């Protein structure tokens, strides 16, 4: 399945979003952002960070009115957050974007979720199986190695391997 510009605006962290930006603005440099034509991008990047810091819980709103600004403002906001050197701002912004992606992915069909997973080289497969012990239904299964590679960064007990359903 091909990702649309609307998809890239929803999930601007995908490699296809970076390719989209490179195709439209080759050789983009940080100094280029001072050009007045980038003002809407800078405004949206600032808004993303402001929302992350002020919303509780932290979340960045998905704006549908201009997908190009939505796509380009993401890496600009990441640069601004990183440039502050403030760990709280960087973590809060990352969490807000993660929550936004989570909210949007919950509304997607299986094929779109599989496309996003492929972007990270995750081996994700649809299963639609039910865990008989917990009566919980699962839509996907993730390769064990991919899980271990990513879950090491999570410290909550729900992510511990002993608390996960294994196929």
C-alpha atoms as one frame of an Amber mdcrd trajectory, in Angstrom:
protein
   0.000   0.000   0.000   1.269   3.473  -0.847   1.232   6.087   1.883  -0.596
   9.295   0.964   0.453  12.826   1.917  -2.332  12.699   4.495  -0.669   9.594
   5.987   2.698  11.355   6.026   1.101  14.308   7.826  -0.296  11.915  10.436
   2.990  10.016  10.797   5.742  12.526   9.922   8.376  10.369  11.629   8.249
   7.835   8.765  11.145   7.674   6.319   8.711   8.431   3.483   8.005  11.811
   5.116  11.716  12.660   5.042  11.820  11.611   1.372   8.782  13.806   0.703
  10.564  16.822   2.227  13.803  16.124   0.324  11.872  15.869  -2.955  10.115
  19.203  -2.427  12.939  21.145  -0.787  16.261  19.641  -1.864  19.309  20.763
   0.112  17.209  22.316   2.888  19.421  24.024   5.458  18.484  25.428   8.824
  19.284  28.948   7.561  16.567  28.513   4.921  13.961  28.571   7.679  14.590
  32.320   8.088  12.981  32.861   4.676   9.478  34.378   5.077   7.997  31.533
   3.023   8.762  29.188   5.942   6.844  31.292   8.485   3.784  28.974   8.489
   6.094  25.987   9.049   7.847  27.707  11.964   4.499  28.777  13.434   3.221
  25.193  13.313   6.484  23.828  14.747   6.214  26.290  17.635   2.557  25.347
  18.109   3.480  21.635  18.253   5.985  22.290  21.036   3.622  24.613  22.887
   0.854  21.983  22.783   3.266  19.335  24.057   4.250  21.509  26.995   0.813
  22.880  27.882  -1.568  19.983  27.198  -2.081  17.536  30.007  -1.637  14.758
  29.162   0.871  15.924  26.546  -0.430  15.599  23.015   0.018  17.374  19.711
  -3.133  18.018  17.688  -3.320  16.652  14.155  -4.080  19.508  11.739  -5.697
  18.430   8.473  -5.877  21.807   6.763  -2.356  21.794   5.249  -0.604  18.443
   5.006   2.636  19.914   3.645   3.030  22.244   6.634   2.141  19.372   8.956
   4.845  17.161   7.407   7.604  19.777   7.287   6.871  21.256  10.725   7.606
  17.959  12.480  11.393  17.830  11.894  11.563  21.588  12.493   9.853  21.124
  15.872  12.251  18.275  16.679  15.195  20.568  15.876  13.778  23.375  18.027
  13.120  21.037  20.968  16.633  19.582  20.660  18.190  23.040  20.387  16.779
  24.010  23.784  19.095  21.470  25.388  16.351  20.950  27.970  15.708  17.241
  28.619  12.208  17.936  29.951  11.186  19.747  26.753  12.701  17.044  24.535
  11.038  14.200  26.433   7.700  15.972  26.749   7.646  16.733  23.027   8.570
  13.143  22.130   5.816  11.836  24.412   3.244  14.204  22.908   4.085  13.095
  19.366   4.001   9.445  20.444   0.548   9.920  21.971  -0.655  11.605  18.784
   0.618   8.705  16.658  -0.971   6.181  19.024  -4.342   7.942  18.849  -4.249
   8.133  15.049  -3.013   4.553  14.568  -5.930   3.223  16.623  -8.232   4.573
  13.892  -6.326   2.985  10.991  -7.063  -0.233   9.158  -4.743  -3.240   9.392
  -2.938  -2.551   6.125  -1.984   0.971   7.182  -0.690  -0.291  10.536   1.358
  -2.933   8.725   2.801  -0.215   6.454   3.889   1.838   9.454   5.413  -1.254
  11.115   7.338  -2.089   7.925   8.855   1.391   8.049  10.607   0.335  11.260
  11.504  -3.099   9.843   9.223  -4.731  12.388   7.947  -8.160  11.474   4.300
  -7.678  12.361   1.609 -10.128  11.252  -2.172  -9.968  11.553  -3.542 -12.790
  13.700  -6.962 -11.988  15.135  -6.425 -14.601  17.874  -7.791 -14.670  21.381
  -5.831 -15.441  24.524  -7.962 -18.066  26.268  -6.472 -17.267  29.685  -7.346
 -13.572  29.636 -10.158 -13.529  27.036  -8.295 -10.742  25.254  -8.239 -10.506
  21.507  -5.075  -9.597  19.601  -4.998  -8.154  16.096  -1.270  -8.553  15.471
   1.744 -10.482  16.555   5.222  -8.982  16.620   8.367 -10.988  16.055  10.029
 -11.833  19.372  13.382 -10.289  18.374  11.690  -7.049  17.265   9.852  -6.906
  20.594  13.066  -7.359  22.582  14.869  -4.774  20.476  12.228  -2.141  21.315
  10.810  -3.072  24.720  14.135  -2.605  26.499  13.431   1.121  26.588  10.154
   0.649  28.477  10.292   0.312  32.240   6.629  -0.149  33.183   5.694  -3.639
  34.366   3.135  -4.119  31.582   6.008  -4.225  29.043   8.038  -6.844  30.910
   8.265 -10.018  28.867   6.681 -12.072  31.631   3.535  -9.903  31.328   3.184
 -10.211  27.547   1.194 -12.806  25.642   3.492 -14.940  23.488   2.492 -16.979
  20.440
